[in-house]
mmCIF file with all atom_site columns, C-alpha atoms in Angstrom:
data_model
loop_
_atom_site.group_PDB
_atom_site.id
_atom_site.type_symbol
_atom_site.label_atom_id
_atom_site.label_alt_id
_atom_site.label_comp_id
_atom_site.label_asym_id
_atom_site.label_entity_id
_atom_site.label_seq_id
_atom_site.pdbx_PDB_ins_code
_atom_site.Cartn_x
_atom_site.Cartn_y
_atom_site.Cartn_z
_atom_site.occupancy
_atom_site.B_iso_or_equiv
_atom_site.pdbx_formal_charge
_atom_site.auth_seq_id
_atom_site.auth_comp_id
_atom_site.auth_asym_id
_atom_site.auth_atom_id
_atom_site.pdbx_PDB_model_num
ATOM 1   C CA . UNK O 1 1   ? -65.481 9.477   16.423  1.00 70.00 ? 4   UNK O CA 1
ATOM 2   C CA . UNK O 1 2   ? -66.565 11.550  13.443  1.00 74.00 ? 5   UNK O CA 1
ATOM 3   C CA . UNK O 1 3   ? -68.721 13.697  15.703  1.00 81.00 ? 6   UNK O CA 1
ATOM 4   C CA . UNK O 1 4   ? -65.754 14.229  18.002  1.00 78.00 ? 7   UNK O CA 1
ATOM 5   C CA . UNK O 1 5   ? -63.677 15.561  15.089  1.00 75.00 ? 8   UNK O CA 1
ATOM 6   C CA . UNK O 1 6   ? -66.525 17.830  13.990  1.00 79.00 ? 9   UNK O CA 1
ATOM 7   C CA . UNK O 1 7   ? -66.872 19.256  17.473  1.00 82.00 ? 10  UNK O CA 1
ATOM 8   C CA . UNK O 1 8   ? -63.199 20.227  17.765  1.00 83.00 ? 11  UNK O CA 1
ATOM 9   C CA . UNK O 1 9   ? -62.210 23.795  17.170  1.00 87.00 ? 12  UNK O CA 1
ATOM 10  C CA . UNK O 1 10  ? -60.219 24.659  14.096  1.00 88.00 ? 13  UNK O CA 1
ATOM 11  C CA . UNK O 1 11  ? -57.289 25.610  16.319  1.00 91.00 ? 14  UNK O CA 1
ATOM 12  C CA . UNK O 1 12  ? -57.176 22.086  17.815  1.00 89.00 ? 15  UNK O CA 1
ATOM 13  C CA . UNK O 1 13  ? -57.601 20.485  14.403  1.00 88.00 ? 16  UNK O CA 1
ATOM 14  C CA . UNK O 1 14  ? -54.633 22.498  13.085  1.00 92.00 ? 17  UNK O CA 1
ATOM 15  C CA . UNK O 1 15  ? -52.492 21.545  16.095  1.00 93.00 ? 18  UNK O CA 1
ATOM 16  C CA . UNK O 1 16  ? -53.352 17.873  15.595  1.00 90.00 ? 19  UNK O CA 1
ATOM 17  C CA . UNK O 1 17  ? -52.556 18.125  11.870  1.00 93.00 ? 20  UNK O CA 1
ATOM 18  C CA . UNK O 1 18  ? -49.190 19.764  12.577  1.00 96.00 ? 21  UNK O CA 1
ATOM 19  C CA . UNK O 1 19  ? -48.460 17.087  15.202  1.00 96.00 ? 22  UNK O CA 1
ATOM 20  C CA . UNK O 1 20  ? -49.233 14.275  12.766  1.00 96.00 ? 23  UNK O CA 1
ATOM 21  C CA . UNK O 1 21  ? -47.048 15.928  10.111  1.00 97.00 ? 24  UNK O CA 1
ATOM 22  C CA . UNK O 1 22  ? -44.157 16.248  12.589  1.00 98.00 ? 25  UNK O CA 1
ATOM 23  C CA . UNK O 1 23  ? -44.433 12.585  13.551  1.00 98.00 ? 26  UNK O CA 1
ATOM 24  C CA . UNK O 1 24  ? -44.423 11.562  9.881   1.00 97.00 ? 27  UNK O CA 1
ATOM 25  C CA . UNK O 1 25  ? -41.404 13.785  9.200   1.00 98.00 ? 28  UNK O CA 1
ATOM 26  C CA . UNK O 1 26  ? -39.547 12.211  12.138  1.00 97.00 ? 29  UNK O CA 1
ATOM 27  C CA . UNK O 1 27  ? -40.342 8.701   10.894  1.00 97.00 ? 30  UNK O CA 1
ATOM 28  C CA . UNK O 1 28  ? -39.179 9.607   7.390   1.00 97.00 ? 31  UNK O CA 1
ATOM 29  C CA . UNK O 1 29  ? -35.999 11.183  8.763   1.00 97.00 ? 32  UNK O CA 1
ATOM 30  C CA . UNK O 1 30  ? -35.195 8.074   10.785  1.00 97.00 ? 33  UNK O CA 1
ATOM 31  C CA . UNK O 1 31  ? -35.748 5.825   7.775   1.00 97.00 ? 34  UNK O CA 1
ATOM 32  C CA . UNK O 1 32  ? -33.578 8.077   5.594   1.00 96.00 ? 35  UNK O CA 1
ATOM 33  C CA . UNK O 1 33  ? -30.828 8.114   8.200   1.00 96.00 ? 36  UNK O CA 1
ATOM 34  C CA . UNK O 1 34  ? -30.856 4.314   8.357   1.00 96.00 ? 37  UNK O CA 1
ATOM 35  C CA . UNK O 1 35  ? -30.592 4.000   4.576   1.00 95.00 ? 38  UNK O CA 1
ATOM 36  C CA . UNK O 1 36  ? -27.797 6.595   4.395   1.00 96.00 ? 39  UNK O CA 1
ATOM 37  C CA . UNK O 1 37  ? -25.904 4.666   7.074   1.00 94.00 ? 40  UNK O CA 1
ATOM 38  C CA . UNK O 1 38  ? -26.095 1.504   4.968   1.00 91.00 ? 41  UNK O CA 1
ATOM 39  C CA . UNK O 1 39  ? -24.863 3.391   1.905   1.00 92.00 ? 42  UNK O CA 1
ATOM 40  C CA . UNK O 1 40  ? -21.979 4.775   3.983   1.00 91.00 ? 43  UNK O CA 1
ATOM 41  C CA . UNK O 1 41  ? -20.992 1.266   5.091   1.00 86.00 ? 44  UNK O CA 1
ATOM 42  C CA . UNK O 1 42  ? -21.013 0.025   1.502   1.00 85.00 ? 45  UNK O CA 1
ATOM 43  C CA . UNK O 1 43  ? -18.892 2.960   0.341   1.00 88.00 ? 46  UNK O CA 1
ATOM 44  C CA . UNK O 1 44  ? -16.391 2.304   3.132   1.00 84.00 ? 47  UNK O CA 1
ATOM 45  C CA . UNK O 1 45  ? -16.259 -1.347  2.087   1.00 78.00 ? 48  UNK O CA 1
ATOM 46  C CA . UNK O 1 46  ? -15.531 -0.312  -1.473  1.00 80.00 ? 49  UNK O CA 1
ATOM 47  C CA . UNK O 1 47  ? -12.843 2.141   -0.374  1.00 80.00 ? 50  UNK O CA 1
ATOM 48  C CA . UNK O 1 48  ? -11.149 -0.306  2.003   1.00 79.00 ? 51  UNK O CA 1
ATOM 49  C CA . UNK O 1 49  ? -11.460 -3.558  0.049   1.00 76.00 ? 52  UNK O CA 1
ATOM 50  C CA . UNK O 1 50  ? -12.386 -3.172  -3.595  1.00 78.00 ? 53  UNK O CA 1
ATOM 51  C CA . UNK O 1 51  ? -10.113 -0.293  -4.589  1.00 82.00 ? 54  UNK O CA 1
ATOM 52  C CA . UNK O 1 52  ? -6.951  -1.948  -3.171  1.00 80.00 ? 55  UNK O CA 1
ATOM 53  C CA . UNK O 1 53  ? -7.927  -5.192  -4.911  1.00 78.00 ? 56  UNK O CA 1
ATOM 54  C CA . UNK O 1 54  ? -8.307  -3.357  -8.213  1.00 81.00 ? 57  UNK O CA 1
ATOM 55  C CA . UNK O 1 55  ? -4.904  -1.745  -7.709  1.00 82.00 ? 58  UNK O CA 1
ATOM 56  C CA . UNK O 1 56  ? -3.325  -5.126  -6.982  1.00 78.00 ? 59  UNK O CA 1
ATOM 57  C CA . UNK O 1 57  ? -4.919  -6.742  -10.012 1.00 78.00 ? 60  UNK O CA 1
ATOM 58  C CA . UNK O 1 58  ? -3.717  -3.836  -12.154 1.00 85.00 ? 61  UNK O CA 1
ATOM 59  C CA . UNK O 1 59  ? -0.184  -4.284  -10.793 1.00 81.00 ? 62  UNK O CA 1
ATOM 60  C CA . UNK O 1 60  ? -0.329  -8.008  -11.524 1.00 80.00 ? 63  UNK O CA 1
ATOM 61  C CA . UNK O 1 61  ? -1.491  -7.310  -15.071 1.00 82.00 ? 64  UNK O CA 1
ATOM 62  C CA . UNK O 1 62  ? 1.287   -4.783  -15.628 1.00 86.00 ? 65  UNK O CA 1
ATOM 63  C CA . UNK O 1 63  ? 3.899   -7.193  -14.275 1.00 81.00 ? 66  UNK O CA 1
ATOM 64  C CA . UNK O 1 64  ? 2.569   -9.971  -16.494 1.00 79.00 ? 67  UNK O CA 1
ATOM 65  C CA . UNK O 1 65  ? 2.828   -7.718  -19.537 1.00 84.00 ? 68  UNK O CA 1
ATOM 66  C CA . UNK O 1 66  ? 6.365   -6.711  -18.556 1.00 82.00 ? 69  UNK O CA 1
ATOM 67  C CA . UNK O 1 67  ? 7.265   -10.384 -18.182 1.00 79.00 ? 70  UNK O CA 1
ATOM 68  C CA . UNK O 1 68  ? 5.886   -11.072 -21.643 1.00 78.00 ? 71  UNK O CA 1
ATOM 69  C CA . UNK O 1 69  ? 8.021   -8.292  -23.095 1.00 82.00 ? 72  UNK O CA 1
ATOM 70  C CA . UNK O 1 70  ? 11.118  -9.566  -21.288 1.00 79.00 ? 73  UNK O CA 1
ATOM 71  C CA . UNK O 1 71  ? 10.445  -13.105 -22.468 1.00 74.00 ? 74  UNK O CA 1
ATOM 72  C CA . UNK O 1 72  ? 10.003  -11.917 -26.034 1.00 77.00 ? 75  UNK O CA 1
ATOM 73  C CA . UNK O 1 73  ? 13.316  -10.037 -25.796 1.00 77.00 ? 76  UNK O CA 1
ATOM 74  C CA . UNK O 1 74  ? 14.957  -13.191 -24.475 1.00 73.00 ? 77  UNK O CA 1
ATOM 75  C CA . UNK O 1 75  ? 13.640  -15.218 -27.401 1.00 70.00 ? 78  UNK O CA 1
ATOM 76  C CA . UNK O 1 76  ? 14.892  -12.601 -29.841 1.00 74.00 ? 79  UNK O CA 1
ATOM 77  C CA . UNK O 1 77  ? 18.256  -12.505 -28.102 1.00 71.00 ? 80  UNK O CA 1
ATOM 78  C CA . UNK O 1 78  ? 18.514  -16.282 -28.335 1.00 67.00 ? 81  UNK O CA 1
ATOM 79  C CA . UNK O 1 79  ? 18.640  -16.010 -32.115 1.00 67.00 ? 82  UNK O CA 1
ATOM 80  C CA . UNK O 1 80  ? 21.620  -13.628 -31.955 1.00 56.00 ? 83  UNK O CA 1
ATOM 81  C CA . UNK O 1 81  ? 24.943  -15.428 -32.443 1.00 53.00 ? 84  UNK O CA 1
ATOM 82  C CA . UNK O 1 82  ? 27.086  -12.929 -30.589 1.00 50.00 ? 85  UNK O CA 1
ATOM 83  C CA . UNK O 1 83  ? 29.594  -13.677 -27.852 1.00 52.00 ? 86  UNK O CA 1
ATOM 84  C CA . UNK O 1 84  ? 27.604  -11.658 -25.327 1.00 55.00 ? 87  UNK O CA 1
ATOM 85  C CA . UNK O 1 85  ? 24.295  -13.430 -25.955 1.00 62.00 ? 88  UNK O CA 1
ATOM 86  C CA . UNK O 1 86  ? 24.678  -15.850 -22.980 1.00 67.00 ? 89  UNK O CA 1
ATOM 87  C CA . UNK O 1 87  ? 25.056  -12.826 -20.713 1.00 71.00 ? 90  UNK O CA 1
ATOM 88  C CA . UNK O 1 88  ? 22.033  -11.168 -22.279 1.00 69.00 ? 91  UNK O CA 1
ATOM 89  C CA . UNK O 1 89  ? 19.996  -14.355 -21.899 1.00 67.00 ? 92  UNK O CA 1
ATOM 90  C CA . UNK O 1 90  ? 21.065  -14.722 -18.272 1.00 72.00 ? 93  UNK O CA 1
ATOM 91  C CA . UNK O 1 91  ? 20.020  -11.123 -17.565 1.00 75.00 ? 94  UNK O CA 1
ATOM 92  C CA . UNK O 1 92  ? 16.654  -11.677 -19.240 1.00 71.00 ? 95  UNK O CA 1
ATOM 93  C CA . UNK O 1 93  ? 16.077  -14.917 -17.341 1.00 75.00 ? 96  UNK O CA 1
ATOM 94  C CA . UNK O 1 94  ? 16.884  -13.119 -14.091 1.00 82.00 ? 97  UNK O CA 1
ATOM 95  C CA . UNK O 1 95  ? 14.368  -10.399 -14.998 1.00 79.00 ? 98  UNK O CA 1
ATOM 96  C CA . UNK O 1 96  ? 11.708  -13.000 -15.775 1.00 75.00 ? 99  UNK O CA 1
ATOM 97  C CA . UNK O 1 97  ? 12.327  -14.768 -12.460 1.00 81.00 ? 100 UNK O CA 1
ATOM 98  C CA . UNK O 1 98  ? 12.143  -11.438 -10.605 1.00 82.00 ? 101 UNK O CA 1
ATOM 99  C CA . UNK O 1 99  ? 8.842   -10.553 -12.307 1.00 78.00 ? 102 UNK O CA 1
ATOM 100 C CA . UNK O 1 100 ? 7.497   -14.008 -11.487 1.00 78.00 ? 103 UNK O CA 1
ATOM 101 C CA . UNK O 1 101 ? 8.349   -13.483 -7.810  1.00 83.00 ? 104 UNK O CA 1
ATOM 102 C CA . UNK O 1 102 ? 6.738   -10.014 -7.864  1.00 81.00 ? 105 UNK O CA 1
ATOM 103 C CA . UNK O 1 103 ? 3.577   -11.413 -9.413  1.00 80.00 ? 106 UNK O CA 1
ATOM 104 C CA . UNK O 1 104 ? 3.467   -14.198 -6.834  1.00 80.00 ? 107 UNK O CA 1
ATOM 105 C CA . UNK O 1 105 ? 3.796   -11.667 -4.011  1.00 83.00 ? 108 UNK O CA 1
ATOM 106 C CA . UNK O 1 106 ? 1.006   -9.545  -5.488  1.00 81.00 ? 109 UNK O CA 1
ATOM 107 C CA . UNK O 1 107 ? -1.240  -12.587 -5.841  1.00 80.00 ? 110 UNK O CA 1
ATOM 108 C CA . UNK O 1 108 ? -0.613  -13.676 -2.251  1.00 82.00 ? 111 UNK O CA 1
ATOM 109 C CA . UNK O 1 109 ? -1.321  -10.137 -1.053  1.00 82.00 ? 112 UNK O CA 1
ATOM 110 C CA . UNK O 1 110 ? -4.537  -10.160 -3.087  1.00 81.00 ? 113 UNK O CA 1
ATOM 111 C CA . UNK O 1 111 ? -5.508  -13.494 -1.576  1.00 81.00 ? 114 UNK O CA 1
ATOM 112 C CA . UNK O 1 112 ? -4.918  -12.126 1.938   1.00 82.00 ? 115 UNK O CA 1
ATOM 113 C CA . UNK O 1 113 ? -7.055  -9.067  1.208   1.00 80.00 ? 116 UNK O CA 1
ATOM 114 C CA . UNK O 1 114 ? -9.808  -11.266 -0.213  1.00 79.00 ? 117 UNK O CA 1
ATOM 115 C CA . UNK O 1 115 ? -9.717  -13.348 2.980   1.00 80.00 ? 118 UNK O CA 1
ATOM 116 C CA . UNK O 1 116 ? -10.226 -10.214 5.062   1.00 78.00 ? 119 UNK O CA 1
ATOM 117 C CA . UNK O 1 117 ? -12.948 -9.009  2.710   1.00 76.00 ? 120 UNK O CA 1
ATOM 118 C CA . UNK O 1 118 ? -14.688 -12.362 3.096   1.00 76.00 ? 121 UNK O CA 1
ATOM 119 C CA . UNK O 1 119 ? -14.705 -11.932 6.881   1.00 78.00 ? 122 UNK O CA 1
ATOM 120 C CA . UNK O 1 120 ? -16.288 -8.481  6.536   1.00 75.00 ? 123 UNK O CA 1
ATOM 121 C CA . UNK O 1 121 ? -18.807 -9.320  3.794   1.00 72.00 ? 124 UNK O CA 1
ATOM 122 C CA . UNK O 1 122 ? -22.189 -7.814  4.682   1.00 72.00 ? 125 UNK O CA 1
ATOM 123 C CA . UNK O 1 123 ? -24.437 -9.444  2.111   1.00 75.00 ? 126 UNK O CA 1
ATOM 124 C CA . UNK O 1 124 ? -24.608 -12.946 0.614   1.00 79.00 ? 127 UNK O CA 1
ATOM 125 C CA . UNK O 1 125 ? -23.938 -11.514 -2.857  1.00 79.00 ? 128 UNK O CA 1
ATOM 126 C CA . UNK O 1 126 ? -20.701 -9.870  -1.693  1.00 75.00 ? 129 UNK O CA 1
ATOM 127 C CA . UNK O 1 127 ? -19.669 -13.043 0.147   1.00 79.00 ? 130 UNK O CA 1
ATOM 128 C CA . UNK O 1 128 ? -20.340 -15.181 -2.942  1.00 83.00 ? 131 UNK O CA 1
ATOM 129 C CA . UNK O 1 129 ? -18.435 -12.821 -5.265  1.00 80.00 ? 132 UNK O CA 1
ATOM 130 C CA . UNK O 1 130 ? -15.495 -12.657 -2.830  1.00 79.00 ? 133 UNK O CA 1
ATOM 131 C CA . UNK O 1 131 ? -15.367 -16.460 -2.606  1.00 81.00 ? 134 UNK O CA 1
ATOM 132 C CA . UNK O 1 132 ? -15.409 -16.684 -6.412  1.00 82.00 ? 135 UNK O CA 1
ATOM 133 C CA . UNK O 1 133 ? -12.534 -14.194 -6.674  1.00 80.00 ? 136 UNK O CA 1
ATOM 134 C CA . UNK O 1 134 ? -10.608 -16.124 -4.035  1.00 79.00 ? 137 UNK O CA 1
ATOM 135 C CA . UNK O 1 135 ? -11.060 -19.338 -6.030  1.00 82.00 ? 138 UNK O CA 1
ATOM 136 C CA . UNK O 1 136 ? -9.896  -17.553 -9.192  1.00 79.00 ? 139 UNK O CA 1
ATOM 137 C CA . UNK O 1 137 ? -6.761  -16.353 -7.396  1.00 77.00 ? 140 UNK O CA 1
ATOM 138 C CA . UNK O 1 138 ? -6.130  -19.929 -6.191  1.00 77.00 ? 141 UNK O CA 1
ATOM 139 C CA . UNK O 1 139 ? -6.427  -21.127 -9.775  1.00 79.00 ? 142 UNK O CA 1
ATOM 140 C CA . UNK O 1 140 ? -3.989  -18.480 -10.990 1.00 75.00 ? 143 UNK O CA 1
ATOM 141 C CA . UNK O 1 141 ? -1.468  -19.298 -8.257  1.00 70.00 ? 144 UNK O CA 1
#
């Protein structure tokens, strides 16, 4: 085998070297394309599932804070001995009930999205994290 390589002309050796390099480049390109495809799938998963979930959790947090403010106003209004305080309290209670319903809707929407994300989970880590989030939402509800 070594003698065969020694007997080849330089021209044939160069052609063989270029051929081997091209094959290696093609293999590397295929591997890179496969990895980039996986990264693309993960980014699409983040864009379609994680970002909406973050938005929903942010909305829930904002609504909870608004409910806290409304409840605090209601407690302050309860100490006021004016004739209109029952009307003020009724308005605040209505606001609190409305915020509670909004939060419940957001949580149910989040739970639905987590269910869909669980169906589309690609890796065991993502599936486990999605199940944990789903259990946390159940606890909150």
